[in-house]
mmCIF file of C-alpha atoms in Angstrom:
data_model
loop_
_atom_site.group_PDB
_atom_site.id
_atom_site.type_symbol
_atom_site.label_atom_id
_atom_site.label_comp_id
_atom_site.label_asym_id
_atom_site.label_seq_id
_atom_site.Cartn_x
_atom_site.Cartn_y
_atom_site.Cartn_z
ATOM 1 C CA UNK A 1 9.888 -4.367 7.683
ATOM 2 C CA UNK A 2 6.231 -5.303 6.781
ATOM 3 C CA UNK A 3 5.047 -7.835 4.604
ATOM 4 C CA UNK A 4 1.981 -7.261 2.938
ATOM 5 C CA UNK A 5 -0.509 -9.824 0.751
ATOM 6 C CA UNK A 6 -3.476 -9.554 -1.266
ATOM 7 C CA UNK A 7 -6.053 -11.523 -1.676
ATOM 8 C CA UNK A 8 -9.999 -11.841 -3.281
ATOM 9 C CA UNK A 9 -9.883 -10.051 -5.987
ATOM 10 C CA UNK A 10 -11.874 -11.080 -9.175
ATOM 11 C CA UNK A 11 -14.443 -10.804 -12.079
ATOM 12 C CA UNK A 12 -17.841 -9.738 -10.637
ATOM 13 C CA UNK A 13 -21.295 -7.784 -12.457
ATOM 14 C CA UNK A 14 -21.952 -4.353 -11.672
ATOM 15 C CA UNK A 15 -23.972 -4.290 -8.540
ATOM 16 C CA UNK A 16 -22.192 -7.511 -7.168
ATOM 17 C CA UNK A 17 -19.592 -7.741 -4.293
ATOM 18 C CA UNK A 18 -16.256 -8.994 -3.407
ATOM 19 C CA UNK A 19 -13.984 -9.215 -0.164
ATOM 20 C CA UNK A 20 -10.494 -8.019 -0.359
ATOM 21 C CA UNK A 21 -7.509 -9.601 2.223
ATOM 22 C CA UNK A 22 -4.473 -8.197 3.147
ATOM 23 C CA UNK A 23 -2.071 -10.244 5.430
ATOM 24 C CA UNK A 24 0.440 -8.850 6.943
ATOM 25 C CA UNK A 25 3.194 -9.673 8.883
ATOM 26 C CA UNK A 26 7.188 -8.651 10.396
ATOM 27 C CA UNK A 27 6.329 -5.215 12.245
ATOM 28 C CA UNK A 28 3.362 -5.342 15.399
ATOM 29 C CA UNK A 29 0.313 -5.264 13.189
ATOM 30 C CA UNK A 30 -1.520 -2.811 15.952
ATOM 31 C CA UNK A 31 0.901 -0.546 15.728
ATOM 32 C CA UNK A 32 0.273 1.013 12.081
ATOM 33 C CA UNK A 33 -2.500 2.313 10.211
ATOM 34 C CA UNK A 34 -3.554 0.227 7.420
ATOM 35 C CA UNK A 35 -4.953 1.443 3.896
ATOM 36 C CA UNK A 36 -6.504 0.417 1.045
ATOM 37 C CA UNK A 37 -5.631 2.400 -2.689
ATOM 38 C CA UNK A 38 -6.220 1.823 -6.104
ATOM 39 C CA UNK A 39 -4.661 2.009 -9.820
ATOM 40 C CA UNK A 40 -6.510 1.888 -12.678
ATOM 41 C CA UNK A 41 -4.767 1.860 -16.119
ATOM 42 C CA UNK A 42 -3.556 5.213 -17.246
ATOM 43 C CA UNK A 43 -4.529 6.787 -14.006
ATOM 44 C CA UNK A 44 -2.712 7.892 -10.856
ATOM 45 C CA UNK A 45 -2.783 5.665 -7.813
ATOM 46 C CA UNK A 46 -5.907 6.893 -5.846
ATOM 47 C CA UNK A 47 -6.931 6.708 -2.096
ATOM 48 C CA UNK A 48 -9.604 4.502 -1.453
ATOM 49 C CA UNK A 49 -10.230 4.084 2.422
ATOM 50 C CA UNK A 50 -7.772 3.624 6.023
ATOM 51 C CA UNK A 51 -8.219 2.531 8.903
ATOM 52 C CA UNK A 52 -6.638 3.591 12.417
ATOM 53 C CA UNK A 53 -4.254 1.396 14.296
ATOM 54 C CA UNK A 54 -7.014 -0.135 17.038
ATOM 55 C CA UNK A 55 -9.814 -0.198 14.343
ATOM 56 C CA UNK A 56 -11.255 3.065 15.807
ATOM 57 C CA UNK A 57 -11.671 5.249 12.847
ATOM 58 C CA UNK A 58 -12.337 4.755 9.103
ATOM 59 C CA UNK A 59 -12.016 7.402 6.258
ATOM 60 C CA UNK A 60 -13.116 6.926 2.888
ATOM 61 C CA UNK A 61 -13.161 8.361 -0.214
ATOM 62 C CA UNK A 62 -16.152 9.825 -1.425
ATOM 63 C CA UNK A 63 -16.379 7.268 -4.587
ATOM 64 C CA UNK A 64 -16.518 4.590 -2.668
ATOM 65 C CA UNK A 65 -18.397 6.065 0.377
ATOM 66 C CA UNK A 66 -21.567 3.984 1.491
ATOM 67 C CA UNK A 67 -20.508 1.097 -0.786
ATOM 68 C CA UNK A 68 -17.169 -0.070 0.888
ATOM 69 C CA UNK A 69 -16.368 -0.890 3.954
ATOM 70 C CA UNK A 70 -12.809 -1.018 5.723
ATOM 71 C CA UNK A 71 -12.129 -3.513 8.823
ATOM 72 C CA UNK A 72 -9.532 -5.164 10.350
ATOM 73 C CA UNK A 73 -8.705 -8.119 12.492
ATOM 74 C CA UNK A 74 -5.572 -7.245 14.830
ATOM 75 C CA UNK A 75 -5.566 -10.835 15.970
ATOM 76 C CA UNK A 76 -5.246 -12.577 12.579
ATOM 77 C CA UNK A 77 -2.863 -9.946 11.128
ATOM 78 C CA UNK A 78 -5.320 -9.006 8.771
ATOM 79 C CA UNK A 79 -7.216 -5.929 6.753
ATOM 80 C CA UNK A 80 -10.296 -6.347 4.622
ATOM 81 C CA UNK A 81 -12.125 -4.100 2.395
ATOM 82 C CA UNK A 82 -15.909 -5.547 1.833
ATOM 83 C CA UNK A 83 -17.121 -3.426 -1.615
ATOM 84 C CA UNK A 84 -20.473 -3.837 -2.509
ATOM 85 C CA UNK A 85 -22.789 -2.111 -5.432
ATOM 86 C CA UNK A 86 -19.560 -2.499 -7.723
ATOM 87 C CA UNK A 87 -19.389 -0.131 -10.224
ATOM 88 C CA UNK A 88 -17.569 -0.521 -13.922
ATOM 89 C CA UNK A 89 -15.424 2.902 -12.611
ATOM 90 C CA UNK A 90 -14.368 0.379 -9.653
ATOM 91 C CA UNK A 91 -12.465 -1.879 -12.269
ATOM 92 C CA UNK A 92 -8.599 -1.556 -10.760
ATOM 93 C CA UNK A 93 -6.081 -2.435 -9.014
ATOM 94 C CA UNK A 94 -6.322 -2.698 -5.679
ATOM 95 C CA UNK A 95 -3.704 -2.492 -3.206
ATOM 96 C CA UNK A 96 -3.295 -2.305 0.955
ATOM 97 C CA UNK A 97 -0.749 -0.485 2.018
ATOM 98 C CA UNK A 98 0.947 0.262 5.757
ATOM 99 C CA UNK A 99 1.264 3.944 7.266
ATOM 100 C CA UNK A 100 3.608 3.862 10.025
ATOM 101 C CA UNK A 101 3.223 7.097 11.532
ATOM 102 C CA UNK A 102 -0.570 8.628 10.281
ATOM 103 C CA UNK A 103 -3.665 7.307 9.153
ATOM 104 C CA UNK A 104 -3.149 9.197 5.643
ATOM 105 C CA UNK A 105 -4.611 9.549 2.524
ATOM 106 C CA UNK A 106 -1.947 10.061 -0.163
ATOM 107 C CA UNK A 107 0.529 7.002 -1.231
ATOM 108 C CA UNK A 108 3.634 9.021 0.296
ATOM 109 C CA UNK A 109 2.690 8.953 3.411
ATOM 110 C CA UNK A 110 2.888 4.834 3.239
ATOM 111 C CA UNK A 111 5.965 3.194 3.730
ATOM 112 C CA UNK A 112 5.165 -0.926 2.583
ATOM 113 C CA UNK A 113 2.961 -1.962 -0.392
ATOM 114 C CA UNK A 114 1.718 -5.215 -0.940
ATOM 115 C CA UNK A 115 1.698 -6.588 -5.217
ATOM 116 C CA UNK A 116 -2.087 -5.851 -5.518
ATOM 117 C CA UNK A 117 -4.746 -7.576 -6.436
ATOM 118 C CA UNK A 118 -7.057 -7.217 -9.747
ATOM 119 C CA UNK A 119 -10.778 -6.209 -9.302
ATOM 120 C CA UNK A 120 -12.796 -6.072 -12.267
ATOM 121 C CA UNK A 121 -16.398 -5.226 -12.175
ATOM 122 C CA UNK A 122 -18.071 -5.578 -15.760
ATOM 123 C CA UNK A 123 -21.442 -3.599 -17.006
#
């Protein structure tokens, strides 16, 4: 089992920035792929960057390419997603999410979910 927790999300002006957290904890937190996705309303769940297991490699989408950056913190459990030049299209739900197995890019391929966290980013 994982257990997965957002944090930072918020009300910020296009062009401003925020810092997403995700804390995890149960399963060895270097030993799965970690991934950020998000949901905005009347839209399908969307991939939005992942990272590998050690930190080694980082995919993103091309929305958010340039903009966001993923990282993580294998000693404090934790994932982060720094977005910067916020866009109105960014306005969503954001969730992390843990792939046991890959470092994929579709929500089947992840097996825990944290609640999410609200980012909106207003023109």
């Amino acid at each position: 089992q994982v257990q997965l927790v957002e944090s930072g999300g918020g009300l910020v002006q296009a062009g401003g920035s925020l810092r997403l957290s995700c804390a995890a904890s149960g399963r060895i937190f270097s030993s799965y792929a970690m991934g950020w996705f998000r949901q905005a309303p009347g839209k399908e769940r969307e991939f939005v960057a992942v990272i590998t297991r050690n930190g080694g490699s980082t995919y993103y989408a091309d929305s958010v390419k340039g903009r966001f950056t993923i990282s993580r913190d294998n000693a404090k459990n934790t994932v982060y997603l720094q977005m910067n030049s916020l866009k109105p299209e960014d306005t969503a739900i954001y969730y992390c999410a843990a792939d046991l197995f890959s470092s994929g890019r579709t929500p089947h391929d992840y097996h825990y979910w944290g609640q999410g966290t609200q980012v909106t980013a207003s023109s």
